[in-house]
mmCIF file of C-alpha atoms in Angstrom:
data_model
loop_
_atom_site.group_PDB
_atom_site.id
_atom_site.type_symbol
_atom_site.label_atom_id
_atom_site.label_comp_id
_atom_site.label_asym_id
_atom_site.label_seq_id
_atom_site.Cartn_x
_atom_site.Cartn_y
_atom_site.Cartn_z
ATOM 1 C CA MET C 1 53.057 -76.146 -150.588
ATOM 2 C CA THR C 2 50.261 -77.387 -152.836
ATOM 3 C CA PHE C 3 48.264 -80.513 -152.086
ATOM 4 C CA SER C 4 49.903 -82.213 -155.062
ATOM 5 C CA GLN C 5 53.369 -81.409 -153.688
ATOM 6 C CA GLU C 6 52.357 -82.792 -150.289
ATOM 7 C CA VAL C 7 51.323 -86.063 -151.924
ATOM 8 C CA LYS C 8 54.609 -86.358 -153.809
ATOM 9 C CA ARG C 9 56.661 -85.565 -150.732
ATOM 10 C CA GLU C 10 54.843 -88.320 -148.857
ATOM 11 C CA LEU C 11 55.463 -90.797 -151.694
ATOM 12 C CA CYS C 12 59.170 -89.944 -151.824
ATOM 13 C CA ARG C 13 59.488 -90.813 -148.137
ATOM 14 C CA LEU C 14 57.988 -94.282 -148.496
ATOM 15 C CA ASP C 15 60.219 -97.167 -147.498
ATOM 16 C CA ILE C 16 60.150 -99.474 -150.552
ATOM 17 C CA ARG C 17 61.083 -102.845 -149.081
ATOM 18 C CA ARG C 18 60.506 -105.082 -152.104
ATOM 19 C CA GLU C 19 63.009 -104.832 -154.953
ATOM 20 C CA CYS C 20 60.371 -105.797 -157.521
ATOM 21 C CA CYS C 21 58.319 -102.730 -156.532
ATOM 22 C CA ALA C 22 61.385 -100.493 -156.789
ATOM 23 C CA TRP C 23 61.974 -101.752 -160.332
ATOM 24 C CA ALA C 24 58.301 -101.226 -161.234
ATOM 25 C CA GLY C 25 58.414 -97.642 -159.958
ATOM 26 C CA LEU C 26 61.586 -96.883 -161.900
ATOM 27 C CA TYR C 27 60.012 -98.495 -164.964
ATOM 28 C CA GLY C 28 56.962 -96.223 -164.760
ATOM 29 C CA MET C 29 59.150 -93.137 -164.518
ATOM 30 C CA LEU C 30 61.332 -94.021 -167.521
ATOM 31 C CA LEU C 31 58.592 -95.487 -169.709
ATOM 32 C CA PHE C 32 56.630 -92.237 -169.625
ATOM 33 C CA SER C 33 59.725 -90.090 -170.206
ATOM 34 C CA ARG C 34 59.849 -88.307 -173.563
ATOM 35 C CA GLY C 35 63.590 -87.705 -173.903
ATOM 36 C CA PHE C 36 65.358 -90.470 -172.007
ATOM 37 C CA ALA C 37 66.365 -92.667 -174.953
ATOM 38 C CA ALA C 38 67.330 -89.747 -177.207
ATOM 39 C CA ASP C 39 69.352 -87.321 -175.145
ATOM 40 C CA GLY C 40 69.548 -88.701 -171.646
ATOM 41 C CA GLN C 41 67.363 -86.093 -169.948
ATOM 42 C CA VAL C 42 64.831 -88.180 -168.101
ATOM 43 C CA PHE C 43 62.623 -85.378 -166.844
ATOM 44 C CA THR C 44 62.455 -81.921 -165.302
ATOM 45 C CA THR C 45 60.508 -81.219 -162.160
ATOM 46 C CA GLY C 46 59.829 -78.533 -159.608
ATOM 47 C CA SER C 47 60.195 -81.098 -156.823
ATOM 48 C CA LYS C 48 63.677 -81.562 -155.453
ATOM 49 C CA GLN C 49 62.448 -84.585 -153.489
ATOM 50 C CA THR C 50 61.219 -86.290 -156.670
ATOM 51 C CA ALA C 51 64.491 -85.636 -158.499
ATOM 52 C CA GLU C 52 66.537 -87.025 -155.609
ATOM 53 C CA TYR C 53 64.149 -89.957 -155.204
ATOM 54 C CA PHE C 54 64.644 -90.999 -158.828
ATOM 55 C CA ALA C 55 68.412 -90.561 -158.685
ATOM 56 C CA GLN C 56 68.700 -92.681 -155.545
ATOM 57 C CA LEU C 57 66.413 -95.377 -156.950
ATOM 58 C CA ALA C 58 68.317 -95.590 -160.235
ATOM 59 C CA VAL C 59 71.730 -95.757 -158.532
ATOM 60 C CA GLU C 60 70.667 -98.409 -155.992
ATOM 61 C CA LEU C 61 69.046 -100.669 -158.588
ATOM 62 C CA THR C 62 71.346 -100.264 -161.582
ATOM 63 C CA GLY C 63 74.484 -98.407 -160.543
ATOM 64 C CA VAL C 64 74.041 -95.851 -163.340
ATOM 65 C CA PHE C 65 75.345 -92.359 -162.742
ATOM 66 C CA VAL C 66 72.510 -89.846 -162.504
ATOM 67 C CA THR C 67 73.021 -86.088 -162.565
ATOM 68 C CA VAL C 68 70.535 -83.684 -160.959
ATOM 69 C CA ARG C 69 70.928 -80.165 -162.299
ATOM 70 C CA THR C 70 69.340 -77.069 -160.852
ATOM 71 C CA ASP C 71 68.031 -74.548 -163.370
ATOM 72 C CA LEU C 72 69.676 -71.247 -162.392
ATOM 73 C CA HIS C 73 67.969 -69.165 -165.061
ATOM 74 C CA LYS C 74 64.701 -68.759 -163.238
ATOM 75 C CA GLU C 75 63.727 -65.268 -162.234
ATOM 76 C CA SER C 76 63.895 -64.410 -158.571
ATOM 77 C CA GLY C 77 60.877 -65.684 -156.682
ATOM 78 C CA ASP C 78 60.023 -68.436 -159.185
ATOM 79 C CA ALA C 79 59.996 -72.063 -158.124
ATOM 80 C CA GLY C 80 63.230 -73.889 -158.945
ATOM 81 C CA ARG C 81 63.400 -76.557 -161.649
ATOM 82 C CA TYR C 82 65.499 -79.696 -161.487
ATOM 83 C CA SER C 83 66.704 -81.632 -164.523
ATOM 84 C CA VAL C 84 67.488 -85.315 -164.071
ATOM 85 C CA VAL C 85 69.990 -86.628 -166.629
ATOM 86 C CA ILE C 86 71.675 -89.949 -167.430
ATOM 87 C CA GLU C 87 74.444 -88.729 -169.726
ATOM 88 C CA ASP C 88 76.203 -91.960 -170.626
ATOM 89 C CA ALA C 89 74.588 -93.488 -173.725
ATOM 90 C CA CYS C 90 75.796 -97.011 -172.870
ATOM 91 C CA GLN C 91 74.242 -96.835 -169.421
ATOM 92 C CA ARG C 92 71.001 -95.578 -170.947
ATOM 93 C CA GLU C 93 70.993 -98.503 -173.382
ATOM 94 C CA LEU C 94 71.653 -101.075 -170.662
ATOM 95 C CA LEU C 95 68.892 -99.579 -168.528
ATOM 96 C CA SER C 96 66.521 -99.549 -171.476
ATOM 97 C CA GLN C 97 67.186 -103.225 -172.163
ATOM 98 C CA ARG C 98 66.921 -104.200 -168.499
ATOM 99 C CA LEU C 99 63.483 -102.586 -168.223
ATOM 100 C CA GLY C 100 62.253 -103.561 -171.676
ATOM 101 C CA LEU C 101 61.462 -99.975 -172.624
ATOM 102 C CA ARG C 102 61.342 -100.832 -176.331
ATOM 103 C CA LEU C 103 58.839 -103.643 -175.950
ATOM 104 C CA PRO C 104 55.470 -103.168 -177.681
ATOM 105 C CA GLY C 105 53.244 -102.435 -174.719
ATOM 106 C CA LEU C 106 53.928 -102.760 -171.014
ATOM 107 C CA ASN C 107 56.561 -105.169 -169.736
ATOM 108 C CA PRO C 108 54.480 -107.865 -168.000
ATOM 109 C CA SER C 109 57.473 -109.272 -166.101
ATOM 110 C CA LEU C 110 57.666 -106.040 -164.069
ATOM 111 C CA LEU C 111 53.934 -105.802 -163.391
ATOM 112 C CA GLU C 112 52.968 -109.289 -162.276
ATOM 113 C CA ASN C 113 52.102 -108.454 -158.672
ATOM 114 C CA PRO C 114 49.450 -105.968 -157.456
ATOM 115 C CA CYS C 115 52.103 -104.235 -155.325
ATOM 116 C CA CYS C 116 54.266 -103.735 -158.436
ATOM 117 C CA GLN C 117 51.319 -102.336 -160.388
ATOM 118 C CA ALA C 118 50.783 -99.823 -157.597
ATOM 119 C CA ALA C 119 54.494 -98.948 -157.634
ATOM 120 C CA PHE C 120 54.348 -98.478 -161.422
ATOM 121 C CA PHE C 121 51.545 -95.915 -161.063
ATOM 122 C CA ARG C 122 53.342 -94.324 -158.122
ATOM 123 C CA GLY C 123 56.339 -93.693 -160.371
ATOM 124 C CA ILE C 124 54.155 -92.199 -163.094
ATOM 125 C CA PHE C 125 52.370 -89.952 -160.617
ATOM 126 C CA LEU C 126 55.608 -88.681 -159.069
ATOM 127 C CA LEU C 127 56.800 -87.342 -162.412
ATOM 128 C CA TYR C 128 53.738 -86.796 -164.561
ATOM 129 C CA GLY C 129 50.814 -86.631 -162.148
ATOM 130 C CA SER C 130 48.965 -83.955 -160.231
ATOM 131 C CA VAL C 131 45.997 -83.714 -157.908
ATOM 132 C CA THR C 132 44.001 -80.547 -157.336
ATOM 133 C CA ASN C 133 43.477 -79.090 -153.879
ATOM 134 C CA PRO C 134 40.271 -80.832 -152.720
ATOM 135 C CA GLU C 135 39.138 -77.586 -151.110
ATOM 136 C CA ARG C 136 38.406 -76.375 -154.669
ATOM 137 C CA GLU C 137 37.550 -79.505 -156.657
ATOM 138 C CA TYR C 138 38.277 -83.193 -157.054
ATOM 139 C CA HIS C 139 40.629 -83.851 -159.969
ATOM 140 C CA LEU C 140 43.616 -86.175 -160.342
ATOM 141 C CA GLU C 141 45.490 -86.722 -163.594
ATOM 142 C CA LEU C 142 48.482 -88.453 -165.174
ATOM 143 C CA ALA C 143 50.144 -87.284 -168.379
ATOM 144 C CA ALA C 144 51.205 -89.853 -170.993
ATOM 145 C CA PRO C 145 53.517 -88.992 -173.920
ATOM 146 C CA SER C 146 51.501 -91.028 -176.436
ATOM 147 C CA ALA C 147 47.999 -92.310 -177.045
ATOM 148 C CA TYR C 148 49.350 -95.864 -176.962
ATOM 149 C CA LEU C 149 50.838 -95.534 -173.463
ATOM 150 C CA ALA C 150 47.721 -93.736 -172.246
ATOM 151 C CA GLU C 151 45.620 -96.655 -173.446
ATOM 152 C CA GLU C 152 47.952 -99.228 -171.874
ATOM 153 C CA ALA C 153 47.868 -97.401 -168.524
ATOM 154 C CA PHE C 154 44.101 -97.020 -168.847
ATOM 155 C CA LEU C 155 43.630 -100.777 -169.276
ATOM 156 C CA LEU C 156 46.009 -101.650 -166.435
ATOM 157 C CA GLY C 157 44.220 -99.188 -164.147
ATOM 158 C CA LYS C 158 40.840 -100.580 -165.182
ATOM 159 C CA SER C 159 41.956 -104.095 -164.223
ATOM 160 C CA VAL C 160 42.380 -102.940 -160.606
ATOM 161 C CA GLY C 161 39.209 -100.849 -160.456
ATOM 162 C CA MET C 162 40.452 -97.425 -161.580
ATOM 163 C CA HIS C 163 37.893 -95.835 -163.904
ATOM 164 C CA TRP C 164 40.010 -93.309 -165.800
ATOM 165 C CA LYS C 165 38.923 -91.018 -168.569
ATOM 166 C CA ILE C 166 41.283 -89.855 -171.351
ATOM 167 C CA SER C 167 41.641 -86.434 -172.973
ATOM 168 C CA ARG C 168 44.324 -84.694 -175.035
ATOM 169 C CA ARG C 169 46.114 -81.509 -173.990
ATOM 170 C CA LYS C 170 49.157 -79.827 -175.568
ATOM 171 C CA GLY C 171 50.613 -82.976 -177.077
ATOM 172 C CA ASN C 172 50.002 -85.077 -173.963
ATOM 173 C CA PHE C 173 47.326 -87.665 -173.400
ATOM 174 C CA ILE C 174 45.762 -87.136 -169.980
ATOM 175 C CA LEU C 175 44.266 -89.865 -167.830
ATOM 176 C CA TYR C 176 42.064 -88.296 -165.180
ATOM 177 C CA ILE C 177 39.495 -89.026 -162.499
ATOM 178 C CA LYS C 178 37.136 -86.555 -160.852
ATOM 179 C CA GLU C 179 35.265 -88.695 -158.316
ATOM 180 C CA SER C 180 36.525 -88.131 -154.775
ATOM 181 C CA GLU C 181 36.165 -91.806 -153.834
ATOM 182 C CA GLN C 182 38.233 -92.879 -156.847
ATOM 183 C CA ILE C 183 40.940 -90.338 -155.973
ATOM 184 C CA GLU C 184 40.979 -91.607 -152.384
ATOM 185 C CA ASP C 185 41.327 -95.194 -153.621
ATOM 186 C CA PHE C 186 44.154 -94.279 -155.998
ATOM 187 C CA LEU C 187 46.149 -92.298 -153.425
ATOM 188 C CA THR C 188 45.766 -95.089 -150.874
ATOM 189 C CA TRP C 189 46.757 -97.681 -153.473
ATOM 190 C CA ILE C 190 50.014 -95.926 -154.400
ATOM 191 C CA GLY C 191 50.910 -95.343 -150.736
ATOM 192 C CA ALA C 192 49.814 -91.750 -149.998
ATOM 193 C CA THR C 193 47.644 -92.672 -147.011
ATOM 194 C CA LYS C 194 48.191 -89.386 -145.133
ATOM 195 C CA ALA C 195 47.051 -87.442 -148.185
ATOM 196 C CA THR C 196 43.998 -89.691 -148.434
ATOM 197 C CA LEU C 197 43.048 -88.965 -144.820
ATOM 198 C CA LYS C 198 43.497 -85.240 -145.400
ATOM 199 C CA LEU C 199 41.309 -85.393 -148.497
ATOM 200 C CA MET C 200 38.615 -87.275 -146.557
ATOM 201 C CA ASP C 201 38.742 -84.708 -143.732
ATOM 202 C CA ILE C 202 38.375 -81.857 -146.212
ATOM 203 C CA LYS C 203 35.474 -83.639 -147.903
ATOM 204 C CA ILE C 204 33.680 -84.122 -144.574
ATOM 205 C CA VAL C 205 34.056 -80.423 -143.741
ATOM 206 C CA LYS C 206 32.797 -79.444 -147.216
ATOM 207 C CA GLU C 207 29.786 -81.748 -146.910
ATOM 208 C CA MET C 208 28.940 -80.392 -143.454
ATOM 209 C CA ARG C 209 29.281 -76.829 -144.752
ATOM 210 C CA ASN C 210 26.996 -77.625 -147.667
ATOM 211 C CA LYS C 211 24.432 -79.189 -145.333
ATOM 212 C CA VAL C 212 24.486 -76.119 -143.104
ATOM 213 C CA ASN C 213 24.091 -73.845 -146.131
ATOM 214 C CA ARG C 214 21.187 -75.911 -147.445
ATOM 215 C CA ALA C 215 19.529 -75.907 -144.034
ATOM 216 C CA THR C 216 20.045 -72.161 -143.687
ATOM 217 C CA ASN C 217 18.642 -71.514 -147.154
ATOM 218 C CA CYS C 218 15.661 -73.735 -146.416
ATOM 219 C CA GLU C 219 15.067 -72.023 -143.090
ATOM 220 C CA THR C 220 15.325 -68.604 -144.741
ATOM 221 C CA ALA C 221 12.870 -69.650 -147.449
ATOM 222 C CA ASN C 222 10.432 -70.957 -144.837
ATOM 223 C CA LEU C 223 10.790 -67.751 -142.835
ATOM 224 C CA ASP C 224 10.125 -65.642 -145.928
ATOM 225 C CA LYS C 225 7.087 -67.778 -146.674
ATOM 226 C CA THR C 226 5.821 -67.383 -143.108
ATOM 227 C CA VAL C 227 6.327 -63.603 -143.167
ATOM 228 C CA SER C 228 4.559 -63.302 -146.522
ATOM 229 C CA ALA C 229 1.620 -65.392 -145.323
ATOM 230 C CA SER C 230 1.407 -63.397 -142.087
ATOM 231 C CA ARG C 231 1.293 -60.083 -143.993
ATOM 232 C CA SER C 232 -1.513 -61.376 -146.157
ATOM 233 C CA GLN C 233 -3.466 -62.611 -143.120
ATOM 234 C CA VAL C 234 -2.989 -59.332 -141.232
ATOM 235 C CA ALA C 235 -4.122 -57.388 -144.314
ATOM 236 C CA ASP C 236 -7.304 -59.499 -144.598
ATOM 237 C CA ILE C 237 -8.150 -59.118 -140.909
ATOM 238 C CA ALA C 238 -7.403 -55.375 -140.924
ATOM 239 C CA TYR C 239 -9.659 -54.963 -143.966
ATOM 240 C CA ILE C 240 -12.541 -56.792 -142.257
ATOM 241 C CA LYS C 241 -12.075 -54.788 -139.071
ATOM 242 C CA GLU C 242 -12.011 -51.487 -140.958
ATOM 243 C CA ARG C 243 -15.030 -52.232 -143.146
ATOM 244 C CA CYS C 244 -17.441 -53.754 -140.645
ATOM 245 C CA GLY C 245 -15.618 -54.834 -137.502
ATOM 246 C CA LEU C 246 -14.493 -58.276 -136.409
ATOM 247 C CA SER C 247 -18.085 -59.107 -135.500
ATOM 248 C CA TYR C 248 -18.420 -59.865 -139.222
ATOM 249 C CA LEU C 249 -16.492 -63.077 -138.560
ATOM 250 C CA ASP C 250 -17.900 -66.204 -136.963
ATOM 251 C CA GLU C 251 -17.487 -66.283 -133.206
ATOM 252 C CA GLU C 252 -14.877 -69.054 -133.283
ATOM 253 C CA LEU C 253 -12.721 -67.040 -135.732
ATOM 254 C CA ARG C 254 -12.594 -63.761 -133.795
ATOM 255 C CA PRO C 255 -10.046 -64.735 -131.078
ATOM 256 C CA LEU C 256 -7.637 -65.973 -133.742
ATOM 257 C CA ALA C 257 -8.146 -62.813 -135.819
ATOM 258 C CA GLU C 258 -7.343 -60.631 -132.817
ATOM 259 C CA LEU C 259 -4.265 -62.740 -131.960
ATOM 260 C CA ARG C 260 -2.946 -62.473 -135.494
ATOM 261 C CA LEU C 261 -3.328 -58.691 -135.517
ATOM 262 C CA GLU C 262 -1.503 -58.440 -132.203
ATOM 263 C CA ASN C 263 1.210 -60.986 -133.120
ATOM 264 C CA PRO C 264 2.040 -60.663 -136.824
ATOM 265 C CA GLU C 265 5.485 -62.217 -136.325
ATOM 266 C CA CYS C 266 4.274 -65.445 -134.710
ATOM 267 C CA SER C 267 4.152 -68.776 -136.483
ATOM 268 C CA LEU C 268 0.983 -70.848 -136.784
ATOM 269 C CA ARG C 269 2.243 -73.193 -134.075
ATOM 270 C CA GLU C 270 2.813 -70.276 -131.708
ATOM 271 C CA LEU C 271 -0.654 -68.868 -132.427
ATOM 272 C CA ALA C 272 -2.148 -72.304 -131.793
ATOM 273 C CA ALA C 273 -0.572 -72.390 -128.303
ATOM 274 C CA MET C 274 -1.932 -68.899 -127.439
ATOM 275 C CA LEU C 275 -5.563 -69.788 -128.072
ATOM 276 C CA ASN C 276 -7.836 -70.864 -125.255
ATOM 277 C CA PRO C 277 -8.420 -73.726 -125.624
ATOM 278 C CA PRO C 278 -5.263 -74.380 -127.704
ATOM 279 C CA LEU C 279 -5.615 -75.614 -131.267
ATOM 280 C CA SER C 280 -3.421 -77.701 -133.519
ATOM 281 C CA ARG C 281 -1.318 -76.005 -136.185
ATOM 282 C CA SER C 282 -3.560 -77.394 -138.915
ATOM 283 C CA GLY C 283 -6.619 -76.112 -137.022
ATOM 284 C CA VAL C 284 -5.162 -72.585 -136.968
ATOM 285 C CA ASN C 285 -4.287 -72.818 -140.653
ATOM 286 C CA HIS C 286 -7.838 -73.916 -141.497
ATOM 287 C CA ARG C 287 -9.396 -71.011 -139.580
ATOM 288 C CA LEU C 288 -7.057 -68.467 -141.178
ATOM 289 C CA LYS C 289 -8.141 -69.744 -144.577
ATOM 290 C CA ARG C 290 -11.761 -69.183 -143.555
ATOM 291 C CA ILE C 291 -10.856 -65.629 -142.518
ATOM 292 C CA GLN C 292 -9.159 -65.130 -145.893
ATOM 293 C CA GLN C 293 -12.271 -66.400 -147.668
ATOM 294 C CA ALA C 294 -14.452 -64.047 -145.611
ATOM 295 C CA ALA C 295 -12.232 -61.088 -146.570
ATOM 296 C CA GLN C 296 -12.411 -62.049 -150.266
ATOM 297 C CA GLU C 297 -16.206 -62.253 -150.099
ATOM 298 C CA LEU C 298 -16.386 -58.880 -148.344
ATOM 299 C CA ARG C 299 -14.165 -57.302 -151.007
ATOM 300 C CA ALA C 300 -16.262 -58.814 -153.769
ATOM 301 C CA ASN C 301 -19.514 -57.508 -152.206
ATOM 302 C CA THR C 302 -17.990 -54.066 -151.730
ATOM 303 C CA GLU C 303 -16.891 -53.924 -155.369
ATOM 304 C CA GLU C 304 -20.351 -54.949 -156.571
ATOM 305 C CA LYS C 305 -21.958 -52.177 -154.522
ATOM 306 C CA ASP C 306 -19.472 -49.635 -155.851
ATOM 307 C CA VAL C 307 -20.203 -50.678 -159.420
ATOM 308 C CA SER C 308 -24.018 -50.552 -158.921
ATOM 309 C CA ARG C 309 -23.770 -46.987 -157.688
#
């Protein structure tokens, strides 16, 4: 079961106690339907729970006869499709008038209360919404059959703090949000609290995983940097020792040079603790830079002598 299907199953199981909210949910479903007024087919869906939810809601509120048909022409293994139909034209007309489906714009009498506005969007989401698995990305969308309805839903959502964006896809106008916090707020608002908690849990795990990856990458980069610096230091000390011995270095630098040759894998802090008396990390770093400078000077002098010959 997809995350989107989980959300819809949770919404279908909600106990809608207020009749005004039930009407607002039914209104959202029918208002966004493309074919209801023309041929009676309200919608098709892959969710049996959604189809049954609509049928029960319509019968309880209006007494209309709703037919749920199963599409038997799907190939074996495909998800089933369910068509929800109100066949009687008179019942469709009465329902259309009762909900004000032909009004220009949204019917304000059905959307007066915040709870009814949430129910309206819950109805739209059940039929024409989807939310991506948060393991992959954050994306929730609603499909509107016209630019006008998309704009009306956009404005209503904006009035309660939903910052939708609108795009067009295959004849539909899509309202969508990609911010995880906005998706959490929307799911909680329409009643999918379990889905919200699951999304938050997944987000926490993803953030922790990202932090661990960043820390690991940083630690790896620091280790590579330490290894590279150590190789360069060992090469400088080995060059000095081969050319003229470590006596070429100042007396205070020799113990550190010997330690570095013997312990190429150690960090500066570890080398600092090995010295007698111990030094600070910055003190070790300063002395290694002096050793590096001495090696560079020795190389430069050697090259000058080779050229003069």
